[in-house]
């Protein structure tokens, strides 16, 4: 119960998953940050220099198979190793769109380092064309989530690290031209800092979850604009010995009566006592898991104790 569904066979640092179906097929593709768990770089170098990994399922998520990393995502002129984080991938307007957190090079610290959310398009999920970076609220933004809202606009939520690690939003009518709306959820010092926003519809409501590093904060809305906090999920351990740690940076695929959350954990990191981050290559290793979400009486219910082979459909 709640055992990992996927681990990266090369770096063993799969994180920040996003799952999308390839249109017209039974293929489900998982894109993820491919952290370098065993890298010898000083400081925080191991979380940088990461490509985007890809896994595929041909049995509706019952099993996942590694298919390599995504090429062609570096900015023109950026030679050598660069950093790719937290892809958002959707199918809309006849093609696939990726909104990627991008950092030039391999910084050994994250403080003050510029980072952008960069837009790509693809006809097939395998080949990507660079559109370019978005102009948002600061030069240090990451963790895009894109969702079409009931007002007919596409809305982008993201983390602004220059604004106390808060969540901001921007809107677009075509996915190419974006207008900043403003701050959605406060970060430090006015609220709890967080990252990895994800928005989905389920049970007659819209839901926003954010990674608070001790579980996922949950917010509910009727319109994708005003959000009411409901609490936190994923802070309690699962039943499987490899799923005892906090639920981190998650993606949600929603169906008619349930949704499947894909999240990652550091199964071998004692995160309660080693609060400064994973201290060695073993603690840096990560695993992807899945959980089931349902809505009862207007409340989001979270069950992480599901079979690793349960797949997407019930």
PDB file of C-alpha atoms in Angstrom, residues 8-198:
ATOM      1  CA  UNK A   8      14.379   7.331 -11.985  1.00  0.00           C
ATOM      2  CA  UNK A   9      16.804   4.551 -13.026  1.00  0.00           C
ATOM      3  CA  UNK A  10      19.700   6.928 -13.813  1.00  0.00           C
ATOM      4  CA  UNK A  11      19.798   9.664 -11.152  1.00  0.00           C
ATOM      5  CA  UNK A  12      17.233   8.331  -8.631  1.00  0.00           C
ATOM      6  CA  UNK A  13      16.023  11.871  -8.037  1.00  0.00           C
ATOM      7  CA  UNK A  14      12.612  12.072  -9.744  1.00  0.00           C
ATOM      8  CA  UNK A  15      10.626  15.036  -8.378  1.00  0.00           C
ATOM      9  CA  UNK A  16       7.859  17.504  -9.313  1.00  0.00           C
ATOM     10  CA  UNK A  17       5.866  15.104 -11.541  1.00  0.00           C
ATOM     11  CA  UNK A  18       3.227  16.139 -14.074  1.00  0.00           C
ATOM     12  CA  UNK A  19       1.119  13.546 -15.906  1.00  0.00           C
ATOM     13  CA  UNK A  20      -0.670  14.038 -19.248  1.00  0.00           C
ATOM     14  CA  UNK A  21      -2.380  11.715 -21.732  1.00  0.00           C
ATOM     15  CA  UNK A  22      -1.140  11.707 -25.293  1.00  0.00           C
ATOM     16  CA  UNK A  23      -4.206  12.640 -27.305  1.00  0.00           C
ATOM     17  CA  UNK A  24      -5.750   9.876 -29.420  1.00  0.00           C
ATOM     18  CA  UNK A  25      -3.819   7.127 -27.641  1.00  0.00           C
ATOM     19  CA  UNK A  26      -3.782   5.158 -24.395  1.00  0.00           C
ATOM     20  CA  UNK A  27      -0.338   6.528 -23.556  1.00  0.00           C
ATOM     21  CA  UNK A  28       0.149   8.495 -20.351  1.00  0.00           C
ATOM     22  CA  UNK A  29       3.372  10.481 -20.077  1.00  0.00           C
ATOM     23  CA  UNK A  30       5.011  11.605 -16.832  1.00  0.00           C
ATOM     24  CA  UNK A  31       7.443  14.524 -17.001  1.00  0.00           C
ATOM     25  CA  UNK A  32       9.556  15.236 -13.920  1.00  0.00           C
ATOM     26  CA  UNK A  33      12.542  17.126 -12.556  1.00  0.00           C
ATOM     27  CA  UNK A  34      15.466  14.713 -12.805  1.00  0.00           C
ATOM     28  CA  UNK A  35      17.509  15.747  -9.769  1.00  0.00           C
ATOM     29  CA  UNK A  36      21.107  14.516  -9.550  1.00  0.00           C
ATOM     30  CA  UNK A  37      20.954  12.789  -6.173  1.00  0.00           C
ATOM     31  CA  UNK A  38      24.560  11.556  -6.217  1.00  0.00           C
ATOM     32  CA  UNK A  39      26.163  14.694  -7.698  1.00  0.00           C
ATOM     33  CA  UNK A  40      29.360  15.829  -5.963  1.00  0.00           C
ATOM     34  CA  UNK A  41      28.782  19.557  -6.581  1.00  0.00           C
ATOM     35  CA  UNK A  42      29.111  21.692  -3.425  1.00  0.00           C
ATOM     36  CA  UNK A  43      26.123  23.179  -1.613  1.00  0.00           C
ATOM     37  CA  UNK A  44      22.865  22.937  -3.522  1.00  0.00           C
ATOM     38  CA  UNK A  45      24.492  22.027  -6.813  1.00  0.00           C
ATOM     39  CA  UNK A  46      22.806  18.617  -6.757  1.00  0.00           C
ATOM     40  CA  UNK A  47      19.322  20.094  -7.263  1.00  0.00           C
ATOM     41  CA  UNK A  48      20.581  22.126 -10.222  1.00  0.00           C
ATOM     42  CA  UNK A  49      21.862  20.865 -13.558  1.00  0.00           C
ATOM     43  CA  UNK A  50      18.727  18.722 -13.754  1.00  0.00           C
ATOM     44  CA  UNK A  51      17.165  17.671 -17.072  1.00  0.00           C
ATOM     45  CA  UNK A  52      13.490  16.804 -17.448  1.00  0.00           C
ATOM     46  CA  UNK A  53      12.933  13.061 -17.250  1.00  0.00           C
ATOM     47  CA  UNK A  54      10.089  11.203 -18.942  1.00  0.00           C
ATOM     48  CA  UNK A  55       8.293   7.972 -18.056  1.00  0.00           C
ATOM     49  CA  UNK A  56       5.424   6.398 -19.989  1.00  0.00           C
ATOM     50  CA  UNK A  57       2.521   4.122 -19.108  1.00  0.00           C
ATOM     51  CA  UNK A  58       0.648   2.002 -21.635  1.00  0.00           C
ATOM     52  CA  UNK A  59      -1.731   0.475 -19.069  1.00  0.00           C
ATOM     53  CA  UNK A  60      -3.487   3.569 -17.672  1.00  0.00           C
ATOM     54  CA  UNK A  61      -0.864   4.178 -15.009  1.00  0.00           C
ATOM     55  CA  UNK A  62      -0.611   0.657 -13.589  1.00  0.00           C
ATOM     56  CA  UNK A  63       3.107   0.620 -14.494  1.00  0.00           C
ATOM     57  CA  UNK A  64       5.602   3.245 -15.626  1.00  0.00           C
ATOM     58  CA  UNK A  65       8.668   2.863 -17.832  1.00  0.00           C
ATOM     59  CA  UNK A  66      11.583   5.270 -18.231  1.00  0.00           C
ATOM     60  CA  UNK A  67      12.016   6.743 -21.722  1.00  0.00           C
ATOM     61  CA  UNK A  68      14.870   9.209 -21.266  1.00  0.00           C
ATOM     62  CA  UNK A  69      15.120  12.976 -20.912  1.00  0.00           C
ATOM     63  CA  UNK A  70      13.784  15.903 -22.932  1.00  0.00           C
ATOM     64  CA  UNK A  71      16.268  17.490 -25.344  1.00  0.00           C
ATOM     65  CA  UNK A  72      16.213  20.994 -26.780  1.00  0.00           C
ATOM     66  CA  UNK A  73      15.045  22.963 -23.718  1.00  0.00           C
ATOM     67  CA  UNK A  74      18.133  25.139 -23.186  1.00  0.00           C
ATOM     68  CA  UNK A  75      18.053  28.830 -24.044  1.00  0.00           C
ATOM     69  CA  UNK A  76      20.039  29.946 -27.092  1.00  0.00           C
ATOM     70  CA  UNK A  77      23.642  30.610 -26.077  1.00  0.00           C
ATOM     71  CA  UNK A  78      23.444  28.633 -22.840  1.00  0.00           C
ATOM     72  CA  UNK A  79      26.204  26.097 -23.431  1.00  0.00           C
ATOM     73  CA  UNK A  80      26.937  23.250 -21.072  1.00  0.00           C
ATOM     74  CA  UNK A  81      24.724  22.029 -18.235  1.00  0.00           C
ATOM     75  CA  UNK A  82      21.626  24.054 -17.288  1.00  0.00           C
ATOM     76  CA  UNK A  83      18.778  23.601 -14.816  1.00  0.00           C
ATOM     77  CA  UNK A  84      15.269  22.476 -15.743  1.00  0.00           C
ATOM     78  CA  UNK A  85      12.657  22.279 -12.980  1.00  0.00           C
ATOM     79  CA  UNK A  86       8.986  21.531 -12.434  1.00  0.00           C
ATOM     80  CA  UNK A  87       7.455  21.282 -15.914  1.00  0.00           C
ATOM     81  CA  UNK A  88       3.771  22.008 -16.416  1.00  0.00           C
ATOM     82  CA  UNK A  89       2.463  20.160 -19.488  1.00  0.00           C
ATOM     83  CA  UNK A  90      -1.057  20.505 -20.921  1.00  0.00           C
ATOM     84  CA  UNK A  91      -2.861  19.874 -24.208  1.00  0.00           C
ATOM     85  CA  UNK A  92      -4.779  22.928 -25.423  1.00  0.00           C
ATOM     86  CA  UNK A  93      -5.637  24.760 -28.621  1.00  0.00           C
ATOM     87  CA  UNK A  94      -4.536  21.807 -30.756  1.00  0.00           C
ATOM     88  CA  UNK A  95      -1.048  21.287 -29.337  1.00  0.00           C
ATOM     89  CA  UNK A  96       0.902  20.570 -26.174  1.00  0.00           C
ATOM     90  CA  UNK A  97       2.305  23.362 -24.040  1.00  0.00           C
ATOM     91  CA  UNK A  98       5.137  23.126 -21.525  1.00  0.00           C
ATOM     92  CA  UNK A  99       5.805  25.859 -18.974  1.00  0.00           C
ATOM     93  CA  UNK A 100       9.255  25.110 -17.567  1.00  0.00           C
ATOM     94  CA  UNK A 101      11.153  26.603 -14.637  1.00  0.00           C
ATOM     95  CA  UNK A 102      14.536  27.454 -16.179  1.00  0.00           C
ATOM     96  CA  UNK A 103      17.874  28.470 -14.613  1.00  0.00           C
ATOM     97  CA  UNK A 104      21.062  29.101 -16.529  1.00  0.00           C
ATOM     98  CA  UNK A 105      23.944  26.905 -15.399  1.00  0.00           C
ATOM     99  CA  UNK A 106      24.395  24.894 -12.206  1.00  0.00           C
ATOM    100  CA  UNK A 107      24.282  27.259  -9.194  1.00  0.00           C
ATOM    101  CA  UNK A 108      25.576  25.903  -5.890  1.00  0.00           C
ATOM    102  CA  UNK A 109      23.116  28.085  -3.967  1.00  0.00           C
ATOM    103  CA  UNK A 110      19.563  29.192  -4.777  1.00  0.00           C
ATOM    104  CA  UNK A 111      19.565  32.575  -3.048  1.00  0.00           C
ATOM    105  CA  UNK A 112      19.348  35.466  -5.503  1.00  0.00           C
ATOM    106  CA  UNK A 113      19.711  33.278  -8.593  1.00  0.00           C
ATOM    107  CA  UNK A 114      17.530  34.471 -11.532  1.00  0.00           C
ATOM    108  CA  UNK A 115      14.982  31.962 -12.821  1.00  0.00           C
ATOM    109  CA  UNK A 116      12.200  32.185 -15.354  1.00  0.00           C
ATOM    110  CA  UNK A 117       9.126  30.287 -16.489  1.00  0.00           C
ATOM    111  CA  UNK A 118       9.686  29.492 -20.174  1.00  0.00           C
ATOM    112  CA  UNK A 119       7.017  28.414 -22.665  1.00  0.00           C
ATOM    113  CA  UNK A 120       7.448  25.580 -25.209  1.00  0.00           C
ATOM    114  CA  UNK A 121       5.030  23.923 -27.640  1.00  0.00           C
ATOM    115  CA  UNK A 122       4.931  20.445 -29.157  1.00  0.00           C
ATOM    116  CA  UNK A 123       2.787  18.476 -31.618  1.00  0.00           C
ATOM    117  CA  UNK A 124       3.535  15.107 -30.013  1.00  0.00           C
ATOM    118  CA  UNK A 125       5.061  15.466 -26.487  1.00  0.00           C
ATOM    119  CA  UNK A 126       8.435  14.305 -27.867  1.00  0.00           C
ATOM    120  CA  UNK A 127       9.670  17.341 -29.832  1.00  0.00           C
ATOM    121  CA  UNK A 128       9.528  20.826 -28.310  1.00  0.00           C
ATOM    122  CA  UNK A 129       9.806  24.315 -29.787  1.00  0.00           C
ATOM    123  CA  UNK A 130      10.885  27.204 -27.593  1.00  0.00           C
ATOM    124  CA  UNK A 131       8.477  30.162 -27.451  1.00  0.00           C
ATOM    125  CA  UNK A 132      10.359  32.040 -24.749  1.00  0.00           C
ATOM    126  CA  UNK A 133      10.272  33.216 -21.126  1.00  0.00           C
ATOM    127  CA  UNK A 134       7.178  34.839 -19.645  1.00  0.00           C
ATOM    128  CA  UNK A 135       7.331  38.325 -18.149  1.00  0.00           C
ATOM    129  CA  UNK A 136       5.897  37.906 -14.682  1.00  0.00           C
ATOM    130  CA  UNK A 137       6.078  39.626 -11.298  1.00  0.00           C
ATOM    131  CA  UNK A 138       9.815  39.199 -10.666  1.00  0.00           C
ATOM    132  CA  UNK A 139      12.973  37.653 -12.165  1.00  0.00           C
ATOM    133  CA  UNK A 140      12.761  34.750  -9.703  1.00  0.00           C
ATOM    134  CA  UNK A 141       9.625  32.755 -10.523  1.00  0.00           C
ATOM    135  CA  UNK A 142       9.132  28.974 -10.747  1.00  0.00           C
ATOM    136  CA  UNK A 143       6.516  26.181 -10.556  1.00  0.00           C
ATOM    137  CA  UNK A 144       3.910  26.984 -13.190  1.00  0.00           C
ATOM    138  CA  UNK A 145       0.380  25.586 -13.157  1.00  0.00           C
ATOM    139  CA  UNK A 146      -2.004  26.389 -16.046  1.00  0.00           C
ATOM    140  CA  UNK A 147      -5.765  25.792 -15.997  1.00  0.00           C
ATOM    141  CA  UNK A 148      -8.754  27.118 -17.975  1.00  0.00           C
ATOM    142  CA  UNK A 149     -11.112  28.872 -15.571  1.00  0.00           C
ATOM    143  CA  UNK A 150     -14.896  29.381 -15.625  1.00  0.00           C
ATOM    144  CA  UNK A 151     -14.482  33.011 -16.757  1.00  0.00           C
ATOM    145  CA  UNK A 152     -13.094  31.629 -20.036  1.00  0.00           C
ATOM    146  CA  UNK A 153      -9.506  32.734 -19.366  1.00  0.00           C
ATOM    147  CA  UNK A 154      -6.439  30.598 -19.022  1.00  0.00           C
ATOM    148  CA  UNK A 155      -4.855  31.258 -15.674  1.00  0.00           C
ATOM    149  CA  UNK A 156      -1.240  30.667 -14.654  1.00  0.00           C
ATOM    150  CA  UNK A 157      -0.325  30.241 -10.990  1.00  0.00           C
ATOM    151  CA  UNK A 158       3.320  30.301  -9.951  1.00  0.00           C
ATOM    152  CA  UNK A 159       5.706  30.820  -7.051  1.00  0.00           C
ATOM    153  CA  UNK A 160       7.388  34.231  -6.748  1.00  0.00           C
ATOM    154  CA  UNK A 161      10.514  33.728  -4.656  1.00  0.00           C
ATOM    155  CA  UNK A 162      11.177  37.467  -4.486  1.00  0.00           C
ATOM    156  CA  UNK A 163       7.797  37.939  -2.792  1.00  0.00           C
ATOM    157  CA  UNK A 164       8.326  35.689   0.214  1.00  0.00           C
ATOM    158  CA  UNK A 165       7.645  32.447  -1.686  1.00  0.00           C
ATOM    159  CA  UNK A 166       4.036  33.400  -2.359  1.00  0.00           C
ATOM    160  CA  UNK A 167       1.633  32.288  -5.107  1.00  0.00           C
ATOM    161  CA  UNK A 168       0.771  34.747  -7.888  1.00  0.00           C
ATOM    162  CA  UNK A 169      -1.419  34.487 -10.972  1.00  0.00           C
ATOM    163  CA  UNK A 170      -1.536  35.777 -14.536  1.00  0.00           C
ATOM    164  CA  UNK A 171      -4.239  35.402 -17.195  1.00  0.00           C
ATOM    165  CA  UNK A 172      -4.276  34.823 -20.932  1.00  0.00           C
ATOM    166  CA  UNK A 173      -6.795  34.332 -23.718  1.00  0.00           C
ATOM    167  CA  UNK A 174      -4.401  32.373 -25.955  1.00  0.00           C
ATOM    168  CA  UNK A 175      -1.633  30.887 -23.731  1.00  0.00           C
ATOM    169  CA  UNK A 176       0.955  33.183 -25.354  1.00  0.00           C
ATOM    170  CA  UNK A 177       0.152  36.669 -24.032  1.00  0.00           C
ATOM    171  CA  UNK A 178      -0.031  36.956 -20.250  1.00  0.00           C
ATOM    172  CA  UNK A 179      -1.195  39.730 -17.924  1.00  0.00           C
ATOM    173  CA  UNK A 180      -0.223  39.653 -14.262  1.00  0.00           C
ATOM    174  CA  UNK A 181      -3.195  39.591 -11.860  1.00  0.00           C
ATOM    175  CA  UNK A 182      -1.355  39.754  -8.561  1.00  0.00           C
ATOM    176  CA  UNK A 183      -0.740  37.767  -5.429  1.00  0.00           C
ATOM    177  CA  UNK A 184      -3.155  34.912  -4.692  1.00  0.00           C
ATOM    178  CA  UNK A 185      -1.702  33.396  -1.500  1.00  0.00           C
ATOM    179  CA  UNK A 186       0.613  35.282   0.835  1.00  0.00           C
ATOM    180  CA  UNK A 187       4.089  34.049   1.648  1.00  0.00           C
ATOM    181  CA  UNK A 188       6.583  35.173   4.293  1.00  0.00           C
ATOM    182  CA  UNK A 189       6.273  37.308   6.388  1.00  0.00           C
ATOM    183  CA  UNK A 190       2.479  37.641   5.975  1.00  0.00           C
ATOM    184  CA  UNK A 191       1.656  33.953   5.616  1.00  0.00           C
ATOM    185  CA  UNK A 192       3.208  30.542   5.161  1.00  0.00           C
ATOM    186  CA  UNK A 193       5.831  30.299   2.396  1.00  0.00           C
ATOM    187  CA  UNK A 194       5.089  27.564  -0.108  1.00  0.00           C
ATOM    188  CA  UNK A 195       5.632  26.384  -3.687  1.00  0.00           C
ATOM    189  CA  UNK A 196       4.298  24.079  -6.396  1.00  0.00           C
ATOM    190  CA  UNK A 197       0.721  25.388  -6.873  1.00  0.00           C
ATOM    191  CA  UNK A 198      -1.641  23.010  -8.657  1.00  0.00           C
TER     192      UNK A 198
END
